[in-house]
mmCIF file of C-alpha atoms in Angstrom:
data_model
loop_
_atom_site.group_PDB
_atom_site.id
_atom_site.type_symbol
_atom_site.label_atom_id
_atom_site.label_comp_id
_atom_site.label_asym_id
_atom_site.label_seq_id
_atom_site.Cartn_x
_atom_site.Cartn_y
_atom_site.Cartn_z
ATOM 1 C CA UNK E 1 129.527 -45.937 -116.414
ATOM 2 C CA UNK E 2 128.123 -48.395 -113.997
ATOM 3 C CA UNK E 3 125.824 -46.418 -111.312
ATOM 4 C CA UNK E 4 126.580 -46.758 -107.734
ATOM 5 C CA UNK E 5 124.892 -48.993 -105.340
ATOM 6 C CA UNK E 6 124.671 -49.007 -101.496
ATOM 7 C CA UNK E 7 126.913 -52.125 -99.825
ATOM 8 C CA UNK E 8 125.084 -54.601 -99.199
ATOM 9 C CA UNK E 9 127.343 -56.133 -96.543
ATOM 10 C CA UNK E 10 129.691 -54.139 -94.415
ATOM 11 C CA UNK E 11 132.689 -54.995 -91.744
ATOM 12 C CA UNK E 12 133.160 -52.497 -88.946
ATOM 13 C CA UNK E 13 136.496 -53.774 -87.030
ATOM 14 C CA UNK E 14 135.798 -52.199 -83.614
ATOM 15 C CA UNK E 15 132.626 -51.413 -81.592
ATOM 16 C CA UNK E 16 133.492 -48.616 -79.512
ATOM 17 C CA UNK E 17 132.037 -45.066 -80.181
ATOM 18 C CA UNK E 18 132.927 -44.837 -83.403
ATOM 19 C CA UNK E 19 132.495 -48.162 -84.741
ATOM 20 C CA UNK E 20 129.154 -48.649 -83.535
ATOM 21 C CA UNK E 21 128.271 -45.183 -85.269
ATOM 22 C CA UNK E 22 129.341 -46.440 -88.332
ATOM 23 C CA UNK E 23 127.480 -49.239 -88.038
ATOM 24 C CA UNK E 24 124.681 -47.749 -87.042
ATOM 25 C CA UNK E 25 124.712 -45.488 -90.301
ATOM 26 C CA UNK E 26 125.556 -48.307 -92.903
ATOM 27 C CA UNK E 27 122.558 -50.127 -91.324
ATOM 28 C CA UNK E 28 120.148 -47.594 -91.442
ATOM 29 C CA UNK E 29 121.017 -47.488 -95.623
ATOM 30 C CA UNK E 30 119.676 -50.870 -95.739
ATOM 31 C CA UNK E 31 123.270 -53.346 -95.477
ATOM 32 C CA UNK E 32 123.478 -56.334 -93.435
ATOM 33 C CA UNK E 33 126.508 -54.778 -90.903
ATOM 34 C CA UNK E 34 128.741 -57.566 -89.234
ATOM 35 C CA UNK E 35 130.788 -55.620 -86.254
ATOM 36 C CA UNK E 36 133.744 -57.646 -84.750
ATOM 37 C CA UNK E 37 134.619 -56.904 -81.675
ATOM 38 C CA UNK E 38 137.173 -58.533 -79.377
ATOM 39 C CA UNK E 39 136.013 -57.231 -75.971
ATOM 40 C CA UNK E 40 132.150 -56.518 -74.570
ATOM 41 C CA UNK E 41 129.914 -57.591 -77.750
ATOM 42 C CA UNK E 42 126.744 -56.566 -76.274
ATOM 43 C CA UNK E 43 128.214 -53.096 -74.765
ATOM 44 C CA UNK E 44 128.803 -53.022 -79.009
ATOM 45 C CA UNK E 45 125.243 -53.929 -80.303
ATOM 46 C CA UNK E 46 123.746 -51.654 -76.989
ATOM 47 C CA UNK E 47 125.720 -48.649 -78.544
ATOM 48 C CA UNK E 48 124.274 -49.363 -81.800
ATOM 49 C CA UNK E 49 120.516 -49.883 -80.067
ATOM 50 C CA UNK E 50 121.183 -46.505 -77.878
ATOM 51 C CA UNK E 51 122.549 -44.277 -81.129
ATOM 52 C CA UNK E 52 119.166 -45.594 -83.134
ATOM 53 C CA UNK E 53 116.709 -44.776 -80.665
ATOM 54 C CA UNK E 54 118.336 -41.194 -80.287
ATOM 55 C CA UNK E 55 118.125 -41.450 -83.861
ATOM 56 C CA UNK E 56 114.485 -41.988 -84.431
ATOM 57 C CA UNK E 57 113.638 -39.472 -81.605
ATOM 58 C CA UNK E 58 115.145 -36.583 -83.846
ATOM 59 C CA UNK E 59 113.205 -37.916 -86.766
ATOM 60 C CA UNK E 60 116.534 -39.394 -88.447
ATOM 61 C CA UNK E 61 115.532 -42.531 -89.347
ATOM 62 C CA UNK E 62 112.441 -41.676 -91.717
ATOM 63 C CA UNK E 63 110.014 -44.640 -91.893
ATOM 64 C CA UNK E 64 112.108 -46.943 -90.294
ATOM 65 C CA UNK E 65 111.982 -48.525 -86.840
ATOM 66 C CA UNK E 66 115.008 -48.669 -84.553
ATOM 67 C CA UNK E 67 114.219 -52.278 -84.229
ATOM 68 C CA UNK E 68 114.325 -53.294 -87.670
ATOM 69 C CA UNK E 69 117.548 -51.429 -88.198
ATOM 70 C CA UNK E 70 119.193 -53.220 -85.176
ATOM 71 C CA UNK E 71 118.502 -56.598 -86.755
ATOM 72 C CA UNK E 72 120.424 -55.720 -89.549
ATOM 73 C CA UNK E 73 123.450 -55.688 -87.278
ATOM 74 C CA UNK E 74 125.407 -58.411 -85.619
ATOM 75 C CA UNK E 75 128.742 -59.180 -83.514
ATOM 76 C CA UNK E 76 131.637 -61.424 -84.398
ATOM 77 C CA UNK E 77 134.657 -62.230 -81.775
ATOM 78 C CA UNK E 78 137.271 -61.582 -84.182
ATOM 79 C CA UNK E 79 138.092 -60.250 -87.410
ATOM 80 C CA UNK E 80 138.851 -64.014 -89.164
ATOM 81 C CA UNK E 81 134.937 -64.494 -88.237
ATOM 82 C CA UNK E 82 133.405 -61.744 -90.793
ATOM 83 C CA UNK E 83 131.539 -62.973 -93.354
ATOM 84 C CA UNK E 84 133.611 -63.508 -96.310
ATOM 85 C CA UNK E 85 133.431 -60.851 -99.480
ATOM 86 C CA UNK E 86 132.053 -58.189 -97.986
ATOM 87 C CA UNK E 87 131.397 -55.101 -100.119
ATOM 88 C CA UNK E 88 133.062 -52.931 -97.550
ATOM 89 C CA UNK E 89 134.989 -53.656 -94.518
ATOM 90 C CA UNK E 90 136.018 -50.239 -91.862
ATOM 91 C CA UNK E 91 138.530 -50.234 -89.614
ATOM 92 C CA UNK E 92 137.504 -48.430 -86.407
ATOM 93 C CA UNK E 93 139.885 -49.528 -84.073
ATOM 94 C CA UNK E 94 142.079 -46.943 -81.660
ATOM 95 C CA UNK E 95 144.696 -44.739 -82.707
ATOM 96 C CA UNK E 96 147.700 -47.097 -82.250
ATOM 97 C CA UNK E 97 149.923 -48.069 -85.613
ATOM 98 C CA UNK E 98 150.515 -51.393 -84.717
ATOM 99 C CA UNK E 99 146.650 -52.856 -83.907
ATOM 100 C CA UNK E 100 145.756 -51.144 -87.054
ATOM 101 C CA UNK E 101 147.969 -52.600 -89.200
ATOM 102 C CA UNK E 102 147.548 -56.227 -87.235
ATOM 103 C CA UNK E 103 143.700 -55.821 -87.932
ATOM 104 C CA UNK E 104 144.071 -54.868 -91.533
ATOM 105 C CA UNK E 105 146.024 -57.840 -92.225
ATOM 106 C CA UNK E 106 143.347 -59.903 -90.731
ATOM 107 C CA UNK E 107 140.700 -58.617 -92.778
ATOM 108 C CA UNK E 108 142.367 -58.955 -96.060
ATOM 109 C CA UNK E 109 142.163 -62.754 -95.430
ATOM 110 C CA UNK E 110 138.336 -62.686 -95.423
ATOM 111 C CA UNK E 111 137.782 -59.819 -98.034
ATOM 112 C CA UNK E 112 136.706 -60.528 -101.336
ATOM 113 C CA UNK E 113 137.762 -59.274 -104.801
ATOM 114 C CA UNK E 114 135.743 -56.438 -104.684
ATOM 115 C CA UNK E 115 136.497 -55.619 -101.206
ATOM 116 C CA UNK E 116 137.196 -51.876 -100.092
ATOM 117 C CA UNK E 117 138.602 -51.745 -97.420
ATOM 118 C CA UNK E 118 138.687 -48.581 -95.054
ATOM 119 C CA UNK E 119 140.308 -47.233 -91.985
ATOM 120 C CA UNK E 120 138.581 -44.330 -89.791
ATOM 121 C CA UNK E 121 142.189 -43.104 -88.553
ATOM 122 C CA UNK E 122 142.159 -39.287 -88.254
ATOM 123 C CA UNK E 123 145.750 -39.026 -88.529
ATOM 124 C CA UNK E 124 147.982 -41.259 -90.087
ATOM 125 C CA UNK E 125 149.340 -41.991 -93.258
ATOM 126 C CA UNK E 126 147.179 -44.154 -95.488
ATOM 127 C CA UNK E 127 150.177 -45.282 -97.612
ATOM 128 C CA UNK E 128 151.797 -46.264 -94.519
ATOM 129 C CA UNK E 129 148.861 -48.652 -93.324
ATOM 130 C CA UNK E 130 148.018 -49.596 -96.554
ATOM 131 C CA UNK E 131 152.060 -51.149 -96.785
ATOM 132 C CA UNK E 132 149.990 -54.312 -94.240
ATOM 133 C CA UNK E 133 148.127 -55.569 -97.120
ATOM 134 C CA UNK E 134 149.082 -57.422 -100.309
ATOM 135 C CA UNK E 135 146.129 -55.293 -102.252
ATOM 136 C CA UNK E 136 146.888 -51.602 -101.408
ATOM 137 C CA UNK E 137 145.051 -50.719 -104.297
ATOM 138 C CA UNK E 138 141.672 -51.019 -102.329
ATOM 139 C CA UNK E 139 142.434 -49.339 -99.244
ATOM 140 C CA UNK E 140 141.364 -45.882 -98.926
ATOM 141 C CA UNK E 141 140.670 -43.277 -95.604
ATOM 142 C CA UNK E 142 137.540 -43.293 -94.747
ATOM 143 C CA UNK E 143 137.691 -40.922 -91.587
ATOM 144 C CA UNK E 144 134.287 -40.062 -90.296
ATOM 145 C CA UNK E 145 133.258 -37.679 -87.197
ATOM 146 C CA UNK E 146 131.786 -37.872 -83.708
ATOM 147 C CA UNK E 147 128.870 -38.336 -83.155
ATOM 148 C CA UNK E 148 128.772 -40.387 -86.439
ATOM 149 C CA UNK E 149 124.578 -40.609 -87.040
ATOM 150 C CA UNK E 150 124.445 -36.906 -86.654
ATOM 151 C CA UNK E 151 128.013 -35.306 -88.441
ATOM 152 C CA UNK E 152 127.732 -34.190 -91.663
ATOM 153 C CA UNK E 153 131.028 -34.786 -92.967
ATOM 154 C CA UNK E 154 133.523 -37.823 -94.146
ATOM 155 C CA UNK E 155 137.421 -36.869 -94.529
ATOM 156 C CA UNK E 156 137.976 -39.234 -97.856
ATOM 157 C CA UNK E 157 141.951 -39.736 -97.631
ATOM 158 C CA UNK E 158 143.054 -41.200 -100.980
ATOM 159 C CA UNK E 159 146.873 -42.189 -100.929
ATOM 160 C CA UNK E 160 149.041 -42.967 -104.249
ATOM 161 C CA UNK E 161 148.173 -46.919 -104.073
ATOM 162 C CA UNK E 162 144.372 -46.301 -104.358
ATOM 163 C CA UNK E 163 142.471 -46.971 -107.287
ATOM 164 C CA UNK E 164 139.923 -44.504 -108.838
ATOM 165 C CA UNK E 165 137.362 -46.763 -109.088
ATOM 166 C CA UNK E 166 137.796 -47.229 -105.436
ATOM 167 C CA UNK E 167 137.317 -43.295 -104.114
ATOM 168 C CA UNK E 168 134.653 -42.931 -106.865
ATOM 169 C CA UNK E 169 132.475 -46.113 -104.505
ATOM 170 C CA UNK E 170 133.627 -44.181 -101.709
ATOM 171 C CA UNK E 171 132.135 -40.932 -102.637
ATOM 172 C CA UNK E 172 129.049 -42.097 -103.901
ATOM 173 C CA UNK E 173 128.229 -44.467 -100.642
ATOM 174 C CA UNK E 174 129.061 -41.257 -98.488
ATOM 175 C CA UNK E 175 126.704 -39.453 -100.575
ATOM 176 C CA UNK E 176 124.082 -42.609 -99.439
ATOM 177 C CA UNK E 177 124.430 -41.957 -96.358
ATOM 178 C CA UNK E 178 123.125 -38.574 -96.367
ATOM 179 C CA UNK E 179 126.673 -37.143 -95.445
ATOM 180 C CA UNK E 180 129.074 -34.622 -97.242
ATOM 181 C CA UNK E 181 132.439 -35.445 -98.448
ATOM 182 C CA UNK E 182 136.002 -33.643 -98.593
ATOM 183 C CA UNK E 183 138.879 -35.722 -100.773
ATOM 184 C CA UNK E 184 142.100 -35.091 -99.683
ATOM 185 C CA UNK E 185 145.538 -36.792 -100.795
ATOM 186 C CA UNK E 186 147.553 -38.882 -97.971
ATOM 187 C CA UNK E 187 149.072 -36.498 -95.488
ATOM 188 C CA UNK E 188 150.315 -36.593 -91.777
ATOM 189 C CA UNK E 189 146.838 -35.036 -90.160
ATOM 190 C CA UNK E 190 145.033 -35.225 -93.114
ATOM 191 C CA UNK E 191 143.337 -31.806 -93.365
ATOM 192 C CA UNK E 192 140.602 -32.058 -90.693
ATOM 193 C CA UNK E 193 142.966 -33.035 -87.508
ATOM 194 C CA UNK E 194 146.071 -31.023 -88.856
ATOM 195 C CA UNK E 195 143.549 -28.213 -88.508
ATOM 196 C CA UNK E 196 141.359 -29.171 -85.666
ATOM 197 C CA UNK E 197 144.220 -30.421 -83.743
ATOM 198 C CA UNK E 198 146.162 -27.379 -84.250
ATOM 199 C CA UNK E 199 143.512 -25.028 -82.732
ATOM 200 C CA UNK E 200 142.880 -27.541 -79.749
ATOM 201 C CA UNK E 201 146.531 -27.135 -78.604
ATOM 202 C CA UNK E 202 146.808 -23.527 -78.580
ATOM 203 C CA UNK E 203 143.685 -23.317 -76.926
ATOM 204 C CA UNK E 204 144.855 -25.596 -74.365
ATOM 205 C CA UNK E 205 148.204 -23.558 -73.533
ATOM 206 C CA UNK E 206 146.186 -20.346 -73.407
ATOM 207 C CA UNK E 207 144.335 -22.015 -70.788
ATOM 208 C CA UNK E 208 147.668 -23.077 -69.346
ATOM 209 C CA UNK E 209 148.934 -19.711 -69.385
ATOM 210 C CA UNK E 210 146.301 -18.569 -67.728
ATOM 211 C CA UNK E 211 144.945 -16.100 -70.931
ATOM 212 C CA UNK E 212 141.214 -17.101 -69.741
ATOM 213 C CA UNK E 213 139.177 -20.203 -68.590
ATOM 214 C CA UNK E 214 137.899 -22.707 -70.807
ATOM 215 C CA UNK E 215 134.920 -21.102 -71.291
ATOM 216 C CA UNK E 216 136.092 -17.875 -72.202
ATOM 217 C CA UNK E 217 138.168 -19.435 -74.801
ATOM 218 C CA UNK E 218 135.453 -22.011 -75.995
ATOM 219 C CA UNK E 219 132.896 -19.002 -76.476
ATOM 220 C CA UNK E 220 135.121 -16.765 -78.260
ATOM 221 C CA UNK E 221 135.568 -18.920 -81.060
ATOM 222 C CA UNK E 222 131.970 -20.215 -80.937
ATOM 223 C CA UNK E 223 130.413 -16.341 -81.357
ATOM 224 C CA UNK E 224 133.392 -14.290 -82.513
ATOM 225 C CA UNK E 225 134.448 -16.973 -85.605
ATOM 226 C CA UNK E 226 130.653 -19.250 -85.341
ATOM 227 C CA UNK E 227 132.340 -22.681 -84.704
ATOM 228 C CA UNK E 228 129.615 -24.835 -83.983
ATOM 229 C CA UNK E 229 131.674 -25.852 -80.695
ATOM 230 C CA UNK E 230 135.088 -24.148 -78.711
ATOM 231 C CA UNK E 231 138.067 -26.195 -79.453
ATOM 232 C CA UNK E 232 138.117 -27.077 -75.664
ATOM 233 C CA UNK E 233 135.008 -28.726 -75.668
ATOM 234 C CA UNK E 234 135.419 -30.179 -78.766
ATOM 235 C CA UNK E 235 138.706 -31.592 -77.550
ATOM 236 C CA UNK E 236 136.269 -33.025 -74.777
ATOM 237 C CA UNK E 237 134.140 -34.481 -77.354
ATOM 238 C CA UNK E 238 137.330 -36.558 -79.054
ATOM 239 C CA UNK E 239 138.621 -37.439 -76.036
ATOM 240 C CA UNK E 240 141.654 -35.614 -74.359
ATOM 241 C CA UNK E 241 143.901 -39.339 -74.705
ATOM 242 C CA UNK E 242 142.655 -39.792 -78.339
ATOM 243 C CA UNK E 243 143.700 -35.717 -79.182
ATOM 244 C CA UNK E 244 147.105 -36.500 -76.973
ATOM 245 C CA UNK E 245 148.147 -39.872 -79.953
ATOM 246 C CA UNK E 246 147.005 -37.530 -82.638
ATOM 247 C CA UNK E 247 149.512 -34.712 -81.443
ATOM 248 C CA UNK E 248 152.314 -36.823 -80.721
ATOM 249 C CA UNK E 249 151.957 -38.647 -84.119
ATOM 250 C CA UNK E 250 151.849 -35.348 -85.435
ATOM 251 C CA UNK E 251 154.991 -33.804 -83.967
ATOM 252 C CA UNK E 252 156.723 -37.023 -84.868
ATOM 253 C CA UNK E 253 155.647 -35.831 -88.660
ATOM 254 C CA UNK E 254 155.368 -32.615 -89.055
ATOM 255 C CA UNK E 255 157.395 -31.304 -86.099
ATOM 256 C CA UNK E 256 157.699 -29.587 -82.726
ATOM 257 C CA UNK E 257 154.234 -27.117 -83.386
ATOM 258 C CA UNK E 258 152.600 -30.086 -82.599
ATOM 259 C CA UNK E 259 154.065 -31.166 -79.479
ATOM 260 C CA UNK E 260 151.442 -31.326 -76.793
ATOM 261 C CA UNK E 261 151.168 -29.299 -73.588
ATOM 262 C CA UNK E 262 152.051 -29.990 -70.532
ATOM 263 C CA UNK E 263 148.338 -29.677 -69.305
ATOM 264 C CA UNK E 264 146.788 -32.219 -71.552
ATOM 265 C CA UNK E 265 149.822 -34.714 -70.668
ATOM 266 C CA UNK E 266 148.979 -34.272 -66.988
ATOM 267 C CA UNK E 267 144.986 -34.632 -67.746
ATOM 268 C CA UNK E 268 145.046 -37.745 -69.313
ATOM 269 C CA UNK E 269 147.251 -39.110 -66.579
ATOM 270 C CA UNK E 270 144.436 -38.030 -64.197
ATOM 271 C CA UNK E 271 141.768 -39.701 -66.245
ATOM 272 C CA UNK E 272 140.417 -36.963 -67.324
ATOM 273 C CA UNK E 273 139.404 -37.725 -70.998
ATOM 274 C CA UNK E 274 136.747 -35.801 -71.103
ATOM 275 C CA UNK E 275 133.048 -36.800 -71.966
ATOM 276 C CA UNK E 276 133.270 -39.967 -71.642
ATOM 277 C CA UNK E 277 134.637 -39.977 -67.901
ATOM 278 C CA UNK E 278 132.451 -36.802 -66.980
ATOM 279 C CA UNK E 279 135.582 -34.512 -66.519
ATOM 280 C CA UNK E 280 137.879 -32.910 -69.458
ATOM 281 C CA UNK E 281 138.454 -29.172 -70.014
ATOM 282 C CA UNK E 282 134.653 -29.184 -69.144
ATOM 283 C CA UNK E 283 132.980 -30.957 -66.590
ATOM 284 C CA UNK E 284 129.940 -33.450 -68.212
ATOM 285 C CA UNK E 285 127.452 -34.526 -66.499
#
């Protein structure tokens, strides 16, 4: 059996949050990381800059300099302008059905071969996207957390189509990256945001029922069960609009004990997304 090697070259469609986290990871392994991006490129390659330095603060990135990392990573316009044959390319684009599978689509027309090719969707159905591309046989979930540099875990979604050989790279690269794995077969929610999503929502209408405030409920699963972080504030972390498409995709699947509450409807209307606008369940400074 042939050991495992690092990719070399990487994709990341999407340089938001997530994407430039991922990027940010694969470079610090050593790979050349190409991140299209469609809107602000240098907002992209600042998030990257801003997650290293945090990075090398903690003592994260070993022997390494922040700088040397960042020049591993650059910005493309579109999709169609990746480097061709990449040994991995990750979707990290937002929760919508439709831009995933248009992006998809787009990168199998510059992926090699060997290509794997990844989405970071927390929630839907890897079959499903996997239907956009001619090769479904290298597609695979690759669904990592927030903050990327500093989570521990990758949600590995395998669906029917994909090939062993394909999870097996999968596993070992996550391994690479200093990161722990759980493999779970194609399913609405997958087993991370059936779960995590599930909690969020009936914390959310206890708080609309008026069972306690946000804190209340955030600390009593912190200290009575030791979750790291209150679903609340977690919730906060995701983003209340990203938690609100994972619910309603959900319901749509798995039925009405996902539909979301009134309160989070009538947040994200406000703006109130949480972390990233300074106001959620929590107020962020």
């Amino acid at each position: 059996m042939t050991e495992a090697v690092a990719p070399k070259t990487v994709g990341v469609i999407g340089g938001g949050r997530m994407g430039a986290g991922i990027a940010q990871v694969f470079a610090g392994l050593g790979g050349a990381v190409t991140i299209a991006e469609s809107g602000d490129a240098e907002a992209a390659l600042q998030r990257v800059s801003a997650g290293l330095d945090r990075a090398h603060e903690r003592g994260k990135l070993g022997d390494q300099d922040p700088a040397t990392v960042l020049a591993r990573v650059s910005v493309v316009g579109a999709v169609s302008s990746l480097p061709p044959s990449l040994d991995l390319i990750v979707e990290a684009v937002p929760e919508i059905a439709a831009l995933k599978v248009e992006v998809l689509a787009a990168a199998e027309t510059v992926a090699g071969e060997r290509t794997v090719i990844a989405s970071n969707t927390s929630s839907m159905s890897i079959a499903e996207l996997g239907a956009a591309l001619t090769d479904p046989s290298r597609f695979i979930g690759m669904h990592f957390f927030n903050p990327v540099p500093a989570s521990l875990l990758v949600e590995i979604v395998r669906a029917p189509q994909t090939r062993p050989e394909v999870v097996d790279s999968v596993r070992a690269w996550v391994s690479m990256l200093g990161k722990a794995e759980v493999l779970v077969n194609d399913s609405p929610g997958f087993a991370t945001s059936r779960l995590g999503v599930g909690l969020g929502l009936e914390a959310i209408r206890m708080l609309e029922e008026g069972v306690a405030d946000a804190e209340s409920i955030d600390r009593a699963m912190e200290l009575g069960y030791r979750h790291p972080m209150g679903p609340l504030r977690s919730t906060d972390l995701v983003g209340l609009d990203v938690r609100l498409a994972i619910a309603e995709h959900l319901a749509s699947t798995l039925g009405d004990r996902f539909t979301p509450p009134a309160l989070l409807r009538e947040k994200v209307a406000r703006g109130e997304l949480g972390r990233k606008t300074g106001q959620g369940f929590h107020t962020w400074s």
